[in-house]
Coordinates of C-alpha atoms in Angstrom, one line a residue:
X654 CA -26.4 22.9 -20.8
X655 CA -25.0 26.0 -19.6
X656 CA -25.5 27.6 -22.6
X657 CA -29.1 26.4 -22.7
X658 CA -29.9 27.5 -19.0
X659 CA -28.3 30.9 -19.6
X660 CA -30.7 31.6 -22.6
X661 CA -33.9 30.4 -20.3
X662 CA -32.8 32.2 -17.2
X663 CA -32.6 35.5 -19.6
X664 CA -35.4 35.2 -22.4
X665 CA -38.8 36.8 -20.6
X666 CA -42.1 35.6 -22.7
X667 CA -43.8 38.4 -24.6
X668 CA -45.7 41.1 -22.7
X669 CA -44.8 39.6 -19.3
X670 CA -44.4 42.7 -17.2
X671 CA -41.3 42.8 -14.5
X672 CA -39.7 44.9 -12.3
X673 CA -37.4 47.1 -14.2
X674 CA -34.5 46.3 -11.5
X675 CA -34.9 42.3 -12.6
X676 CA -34.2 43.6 -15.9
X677 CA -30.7 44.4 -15.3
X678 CA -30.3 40.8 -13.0
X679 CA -31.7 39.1 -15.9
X680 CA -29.2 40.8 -18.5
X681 CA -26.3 40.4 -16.1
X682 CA -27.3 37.1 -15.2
X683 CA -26.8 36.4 -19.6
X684 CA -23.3 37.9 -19.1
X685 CA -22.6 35.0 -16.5
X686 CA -23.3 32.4 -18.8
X687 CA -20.8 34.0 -21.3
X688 CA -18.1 34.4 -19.1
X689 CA -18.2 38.2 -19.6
X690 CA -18.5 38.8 -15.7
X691 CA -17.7 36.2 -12.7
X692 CA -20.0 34.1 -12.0
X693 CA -22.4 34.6 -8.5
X694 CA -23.8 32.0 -6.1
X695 CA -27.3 32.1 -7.3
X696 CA -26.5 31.8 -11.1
X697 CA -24.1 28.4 -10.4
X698 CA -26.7 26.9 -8.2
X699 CA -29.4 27.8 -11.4
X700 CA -26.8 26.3 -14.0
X701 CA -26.6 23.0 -11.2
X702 CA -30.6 22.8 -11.3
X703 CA -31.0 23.5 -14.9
X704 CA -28.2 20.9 -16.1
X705 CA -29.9 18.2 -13.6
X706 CA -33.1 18.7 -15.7
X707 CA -31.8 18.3 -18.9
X708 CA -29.8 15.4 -17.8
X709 CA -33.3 13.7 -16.7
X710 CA -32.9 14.7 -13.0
X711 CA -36.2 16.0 -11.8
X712 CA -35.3 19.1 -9.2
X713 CA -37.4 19.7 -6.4
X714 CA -37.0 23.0 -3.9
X715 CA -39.2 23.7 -0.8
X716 CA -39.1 26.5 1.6
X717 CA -40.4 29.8 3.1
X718 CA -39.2 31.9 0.1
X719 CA -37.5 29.9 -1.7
X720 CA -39.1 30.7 -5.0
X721 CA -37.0 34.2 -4.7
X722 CA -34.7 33.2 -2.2
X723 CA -34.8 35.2 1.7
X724 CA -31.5 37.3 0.2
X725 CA -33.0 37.9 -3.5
X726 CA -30.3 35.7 -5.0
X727 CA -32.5 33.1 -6.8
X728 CA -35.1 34.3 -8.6
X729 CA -36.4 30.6 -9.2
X730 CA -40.1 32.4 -10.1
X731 CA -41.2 36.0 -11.3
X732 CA -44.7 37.5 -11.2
X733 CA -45.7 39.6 -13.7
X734 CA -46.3 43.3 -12.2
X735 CA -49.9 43.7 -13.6
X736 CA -51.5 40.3 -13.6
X737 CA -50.1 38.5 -10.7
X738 CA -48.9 35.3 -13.7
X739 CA -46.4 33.3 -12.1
X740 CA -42.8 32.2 -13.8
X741 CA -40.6 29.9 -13.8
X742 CA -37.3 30.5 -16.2
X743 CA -36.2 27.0 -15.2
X744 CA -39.5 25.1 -15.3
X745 CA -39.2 25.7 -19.2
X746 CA -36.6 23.0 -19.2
X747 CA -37.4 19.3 -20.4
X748 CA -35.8 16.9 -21.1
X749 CA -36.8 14.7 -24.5
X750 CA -35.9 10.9 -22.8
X751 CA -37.8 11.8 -19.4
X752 CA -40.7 14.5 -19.4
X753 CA -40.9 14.2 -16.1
X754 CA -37.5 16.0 -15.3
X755 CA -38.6 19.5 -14.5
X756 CA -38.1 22.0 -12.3
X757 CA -40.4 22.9 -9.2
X758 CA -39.9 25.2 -6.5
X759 CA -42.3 26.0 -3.5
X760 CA -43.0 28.6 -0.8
X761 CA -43.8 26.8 1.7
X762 CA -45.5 27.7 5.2
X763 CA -44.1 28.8 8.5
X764 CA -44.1 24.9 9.6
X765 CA -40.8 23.7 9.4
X766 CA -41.5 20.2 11.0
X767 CA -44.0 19.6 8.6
X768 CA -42.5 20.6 5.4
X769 CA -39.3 18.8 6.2
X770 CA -41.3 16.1 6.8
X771 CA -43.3 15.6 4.0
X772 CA -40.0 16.7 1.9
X773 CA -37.7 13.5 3.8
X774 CA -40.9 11.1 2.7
X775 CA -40.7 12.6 -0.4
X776 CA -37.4 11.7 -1.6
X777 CA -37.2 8.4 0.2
X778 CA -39.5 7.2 -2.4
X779 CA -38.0 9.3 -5.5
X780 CA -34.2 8.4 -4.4
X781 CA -33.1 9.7 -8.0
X782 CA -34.7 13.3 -7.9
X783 CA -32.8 16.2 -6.4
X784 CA -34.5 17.3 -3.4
X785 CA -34.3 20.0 -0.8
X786 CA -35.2 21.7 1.6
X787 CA -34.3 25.5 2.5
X788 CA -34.7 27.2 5.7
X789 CA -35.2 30.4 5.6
X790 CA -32.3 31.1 7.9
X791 CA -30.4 27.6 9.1
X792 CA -31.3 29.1 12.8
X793 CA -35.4 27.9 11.2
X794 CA -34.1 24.4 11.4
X795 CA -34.4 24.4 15.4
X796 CA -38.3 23.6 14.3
X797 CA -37.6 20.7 12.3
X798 CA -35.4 18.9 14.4
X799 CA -37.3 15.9 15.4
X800 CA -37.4 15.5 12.3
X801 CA -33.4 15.6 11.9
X802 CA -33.1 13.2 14.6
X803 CA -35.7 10.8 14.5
X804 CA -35.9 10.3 10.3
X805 CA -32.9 12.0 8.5
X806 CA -29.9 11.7 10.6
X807 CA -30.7 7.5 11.9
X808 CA -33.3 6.0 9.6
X809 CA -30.9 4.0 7.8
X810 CA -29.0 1.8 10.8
X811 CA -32.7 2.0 12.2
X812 CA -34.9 1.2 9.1
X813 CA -32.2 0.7 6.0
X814 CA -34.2 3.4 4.7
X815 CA -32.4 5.9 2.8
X816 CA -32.6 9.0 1.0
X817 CA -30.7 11.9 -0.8
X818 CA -32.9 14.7 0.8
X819 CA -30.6 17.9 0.8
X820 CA -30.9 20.7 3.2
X821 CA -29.9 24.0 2.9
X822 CA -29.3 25.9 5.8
X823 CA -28.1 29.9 5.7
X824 CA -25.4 30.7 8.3
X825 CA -22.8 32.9 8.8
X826 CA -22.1 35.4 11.3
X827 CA -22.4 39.1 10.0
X828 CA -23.5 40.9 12.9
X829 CA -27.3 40.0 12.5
X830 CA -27.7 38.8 16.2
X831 CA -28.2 35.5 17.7
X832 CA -31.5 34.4 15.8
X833 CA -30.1 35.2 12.4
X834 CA -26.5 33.7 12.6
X835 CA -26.1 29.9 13.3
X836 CA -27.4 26.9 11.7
X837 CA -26.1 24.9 14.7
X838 CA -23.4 23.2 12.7
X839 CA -22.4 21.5 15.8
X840 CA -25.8 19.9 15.9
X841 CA -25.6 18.3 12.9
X842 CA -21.7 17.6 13.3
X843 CA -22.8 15.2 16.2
X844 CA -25.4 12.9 15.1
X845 CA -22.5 12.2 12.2
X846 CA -21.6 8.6 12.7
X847 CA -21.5 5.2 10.5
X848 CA -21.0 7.4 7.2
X849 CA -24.6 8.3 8.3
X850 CA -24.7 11.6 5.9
X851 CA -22.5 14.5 4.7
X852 CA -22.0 17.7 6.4
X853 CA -20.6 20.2 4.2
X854 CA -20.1 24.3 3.9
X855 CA -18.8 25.3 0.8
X856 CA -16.9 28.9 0.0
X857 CA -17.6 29.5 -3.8
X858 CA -20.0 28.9 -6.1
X859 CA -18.3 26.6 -8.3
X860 CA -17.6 24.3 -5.1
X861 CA -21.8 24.7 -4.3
X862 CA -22.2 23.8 -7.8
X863 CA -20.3 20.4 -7.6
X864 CA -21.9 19.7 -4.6
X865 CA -25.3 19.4 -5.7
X866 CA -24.5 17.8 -9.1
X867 CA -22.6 14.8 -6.9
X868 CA -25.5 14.5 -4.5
X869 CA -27.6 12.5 -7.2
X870 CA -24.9 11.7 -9.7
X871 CA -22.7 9.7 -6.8
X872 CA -23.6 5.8 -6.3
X873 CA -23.8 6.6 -2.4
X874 CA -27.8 7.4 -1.4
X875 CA -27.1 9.8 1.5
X876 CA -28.7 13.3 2.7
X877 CA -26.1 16.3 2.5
X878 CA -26.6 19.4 5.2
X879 CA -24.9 22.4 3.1
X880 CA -24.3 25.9 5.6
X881 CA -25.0 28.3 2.7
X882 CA -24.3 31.7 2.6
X883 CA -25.7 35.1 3.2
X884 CA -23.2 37.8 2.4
X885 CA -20.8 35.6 0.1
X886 CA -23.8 36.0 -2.5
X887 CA -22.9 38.8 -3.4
X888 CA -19.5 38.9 -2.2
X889 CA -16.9 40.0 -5.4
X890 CA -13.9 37.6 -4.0
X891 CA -16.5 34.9 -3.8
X892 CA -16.8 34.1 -7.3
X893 CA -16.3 31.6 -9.5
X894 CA -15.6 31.0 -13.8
X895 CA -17.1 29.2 -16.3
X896 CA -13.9 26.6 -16.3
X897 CA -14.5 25.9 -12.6
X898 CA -17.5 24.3 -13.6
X899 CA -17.1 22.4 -16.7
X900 CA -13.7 20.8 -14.8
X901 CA -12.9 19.4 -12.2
X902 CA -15.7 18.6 -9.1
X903 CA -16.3 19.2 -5.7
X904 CA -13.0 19.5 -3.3
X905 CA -13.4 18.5 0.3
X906 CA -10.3 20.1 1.3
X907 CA -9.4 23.4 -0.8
X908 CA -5.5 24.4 -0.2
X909 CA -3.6 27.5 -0.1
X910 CA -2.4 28.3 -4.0
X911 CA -1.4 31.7 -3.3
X912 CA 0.8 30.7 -0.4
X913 CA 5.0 30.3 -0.5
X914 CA 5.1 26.9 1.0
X915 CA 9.0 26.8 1.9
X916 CA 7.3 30.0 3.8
X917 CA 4.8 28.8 5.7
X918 CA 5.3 28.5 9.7
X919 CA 1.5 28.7 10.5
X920 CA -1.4 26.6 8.7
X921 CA -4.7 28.3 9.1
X922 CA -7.8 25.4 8.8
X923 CA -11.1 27.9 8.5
X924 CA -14.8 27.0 7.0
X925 CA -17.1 28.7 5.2
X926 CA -17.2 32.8 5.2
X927 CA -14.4 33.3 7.8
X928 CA -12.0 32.0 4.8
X929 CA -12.3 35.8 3.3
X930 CA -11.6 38.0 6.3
X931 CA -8.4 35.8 6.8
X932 CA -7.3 36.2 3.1
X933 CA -7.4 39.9 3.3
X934 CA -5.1 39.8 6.4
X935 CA -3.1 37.2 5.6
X936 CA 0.8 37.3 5.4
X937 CA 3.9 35.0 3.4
X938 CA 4.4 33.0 6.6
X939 CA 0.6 31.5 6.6
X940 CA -1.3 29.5 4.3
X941 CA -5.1 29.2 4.7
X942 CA -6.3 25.9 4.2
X943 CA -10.5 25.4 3.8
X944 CA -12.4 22.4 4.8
X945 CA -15.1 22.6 2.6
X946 CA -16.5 18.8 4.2
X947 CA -16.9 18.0 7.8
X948 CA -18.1 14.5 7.2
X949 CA -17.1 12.0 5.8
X950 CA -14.0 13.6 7.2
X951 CA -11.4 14.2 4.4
X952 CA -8.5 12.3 6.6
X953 CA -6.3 11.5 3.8
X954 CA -6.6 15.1 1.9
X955 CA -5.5 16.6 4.7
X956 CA -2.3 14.3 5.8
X957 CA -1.5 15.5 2.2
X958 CA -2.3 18.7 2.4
X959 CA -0.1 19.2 6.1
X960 CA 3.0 17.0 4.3
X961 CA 3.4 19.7 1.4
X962 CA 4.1 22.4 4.0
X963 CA 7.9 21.4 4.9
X964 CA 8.2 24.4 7.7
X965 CA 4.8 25.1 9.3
X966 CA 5.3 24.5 13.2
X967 CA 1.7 25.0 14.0
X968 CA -1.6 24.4 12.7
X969 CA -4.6 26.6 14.1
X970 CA -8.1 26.1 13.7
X971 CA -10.5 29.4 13.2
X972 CA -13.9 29.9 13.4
X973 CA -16.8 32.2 13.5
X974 CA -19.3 30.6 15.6
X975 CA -18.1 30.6 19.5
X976 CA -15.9 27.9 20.7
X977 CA -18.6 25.5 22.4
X978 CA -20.3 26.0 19.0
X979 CA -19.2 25.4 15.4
X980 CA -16.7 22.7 13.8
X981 CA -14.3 22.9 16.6
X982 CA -15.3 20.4 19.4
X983 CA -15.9 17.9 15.9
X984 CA -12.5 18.9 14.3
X985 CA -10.1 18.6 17.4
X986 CA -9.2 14.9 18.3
X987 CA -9.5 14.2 14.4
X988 CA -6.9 17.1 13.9
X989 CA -4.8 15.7 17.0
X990 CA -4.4 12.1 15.2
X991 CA -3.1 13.5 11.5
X992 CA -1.0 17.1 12.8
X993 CA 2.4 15.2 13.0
X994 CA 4.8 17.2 15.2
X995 CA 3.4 20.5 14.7
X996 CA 1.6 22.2 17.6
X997 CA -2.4 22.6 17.5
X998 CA -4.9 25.3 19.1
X999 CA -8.2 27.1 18.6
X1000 CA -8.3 31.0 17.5
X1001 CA -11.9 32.0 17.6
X1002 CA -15.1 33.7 19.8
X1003 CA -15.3 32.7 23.4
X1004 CA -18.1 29.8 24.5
X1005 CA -21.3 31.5 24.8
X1006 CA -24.9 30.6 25.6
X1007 CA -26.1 32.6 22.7
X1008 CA -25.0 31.7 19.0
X1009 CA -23.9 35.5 18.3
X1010 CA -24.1 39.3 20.4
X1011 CA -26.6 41.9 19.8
X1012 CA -24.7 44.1 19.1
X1013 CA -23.1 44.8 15.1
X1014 CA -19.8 47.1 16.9
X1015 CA -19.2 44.0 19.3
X1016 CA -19.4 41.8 16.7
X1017 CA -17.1 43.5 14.8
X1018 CA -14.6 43.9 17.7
X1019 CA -14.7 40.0 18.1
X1020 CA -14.2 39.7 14.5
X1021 CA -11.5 41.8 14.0
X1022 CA -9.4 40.5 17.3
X1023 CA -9.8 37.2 15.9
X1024 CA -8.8 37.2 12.8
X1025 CA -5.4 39.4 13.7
X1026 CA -4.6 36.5 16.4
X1027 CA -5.2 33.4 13.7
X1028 CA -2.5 35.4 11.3
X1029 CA 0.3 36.5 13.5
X1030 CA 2.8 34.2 14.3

């Protein structure tokens, strides 16, 4: 399958005229699929679509620009520079048993309600399809979210009507300002109840990978909320080979395998993009431990996880997003129950009315001061 995929993403039909800079993403794309360079967010999550449709899975993909994706990292469809012809590398996929796996992906309009909508009835009746929705930045969700409360997040204890509908919701603080930051993970962290859906934010691509694979290959029928990234797409550290996704599957809890465990004083839980800025100022007497899945809430990973560290007297929780915001209001009485006798606090942003500053050098000032306080015991 990979192989396949590799060759579609790469082979442009005759006389189909492209920009000469997709080229060179095309060709390096080909290298992926050899192993010859790491592998990037957008070609796993192409690999995870293109595998689905040769295993019979039909893939479906809605959103404002998803057909390129809002950061250039997909390239799901090309136009051809002189006569406007649309294509689709991956929509040249079939599968032999079930013609009607293929591939489709959709810009949709500015009318998040609506999409979302029509995308939740959507796979309610196709239950076995991969379907999802993208926001064009998770902040775009705001607009849908009658949506997320009334259908997605309750129709089951309501109705018994379920679904596998998958959002996909861009977050991560970079300095962008407060409309081009948060998802509102906290939102969707608190209508999680009754094993109701899965909330998760993965930090490579091999880990995003997994993730969409299990969605439709799992027995469970339930929607999955990913945080995706922005700058991690084309982040070098965030990276991922060729054996990380032929073995192995999707970890809820990731641990430290760099770390010196009879070293350890300090355990550092983080999600999602943070996970990199503490790696670069990290030190032998802290491990960084990633929780890659809010809910279901890995309990028993992490009681595992906290036993293998012999030494650590406290465990600290970092974050991005502000303290009122985020995983950490979720996290902290289910953190309380399973720390043992180690000590517990919060290293992160102040509470705030507003999701992120204006300003890039603030932003960076938070960042910074942060990050040196979650490391330093």
């Amino acid at each position: 399958a990979l192989k396949t995929v590799s060759e579609k993403i790469s082979l442009v039909p005759e006389g189909f005229q492209i920009n000469p800079k997709m080229v060179g993403q095309l060709a390096k794309r080909a290298k992926m699929g050899t192993g010859e360079v790491p592998m990037d967010w957008g070609f796993a999550e192409a690999i995870a679509f293109g595998s689905l449709v040769l295993d019979g899975t039909p893939v479906r993909l809605s959103g404002q620009d998803s057909g390129r994706g809002t950061f250039s990292h997909r390239h799901a469809s090309m136009y051809d520079t002189l006569t406007g012809e649309r294509w689709l590398p991956l929509g040249e996929l079939r599968n032999e048993s079930n013609p009607a796996a293929r591939f489709y992906v959709f810009d949709s309009s500015l009318s998040e309600q609506g999409v979302l909508g029509f995308e939740y009835g959507y796979s309610v009746l196709a239950q076995n399809n991969l379907v999802m929705w993208e926001a064009q930045f998770g902040d775009f969700a705001n607009g849908a979210q009658v949506i997320i409360d009334q259908y997605i997040s309750s129709s089951e204890d309501k109705w018994k009507q379920k679904c596998r509908l998958v959002l996909l919701l861009p977050h991560g603080f970079e300095g962008q300002g407060p409309e081009h930051s948060s998802a509102r993970l906290e939102r969707f962290l608190q209508l999680c109840a009754e094993n109701n859906m899965q909330v998760c934010y993965p930090t490579t691509p091999a880990q995003y990978f997994h993730l969409l694979r299990r969605q439709v290959k799992q027995d469970m029928v339930r929607p999955l909320v990913v945080m995706t990234p922005k700058s991690l797409l084309r982040l070098p550290e965030a990276s991922s080979t060729i054996d990380e996704l032929t073995n192995g599957g999707f970890q809820p809890v990731i641990d430290d395998a760099t770390a010196d465990k009879s070293k350890v004083q300090r355990i550092v839980l983080c999600s999602g993009k943070v996970y990199y800025d503490l790696d670069k100022a990290r030190n032998e007497n802290v491990a960084i431990v990633r929780l890659e899945q809010f809910y279901p809430f890995p309990k028993a990973k992490l009681e595992e996880v906290f036993a293998s560290y012999p030494n650590a007297e406290s465990i600290v929780w970092c974050q991005e997003e502000p303290r009122n915001m985020g995983g950490w209001v979720f996290v902290r009485s289910r953190f309380e129950e399973i720390k043992g006798k180690m000590s517990f606090q919060y290293v992160g942003r102040t509470a705030s009315a507003s999701p992120a500053t204006g300003s890039y050098a603030v932003h960076g000032l938070e960042q910074a001061k942060f990050v040196e306080e979650a490391v330093t015991v």
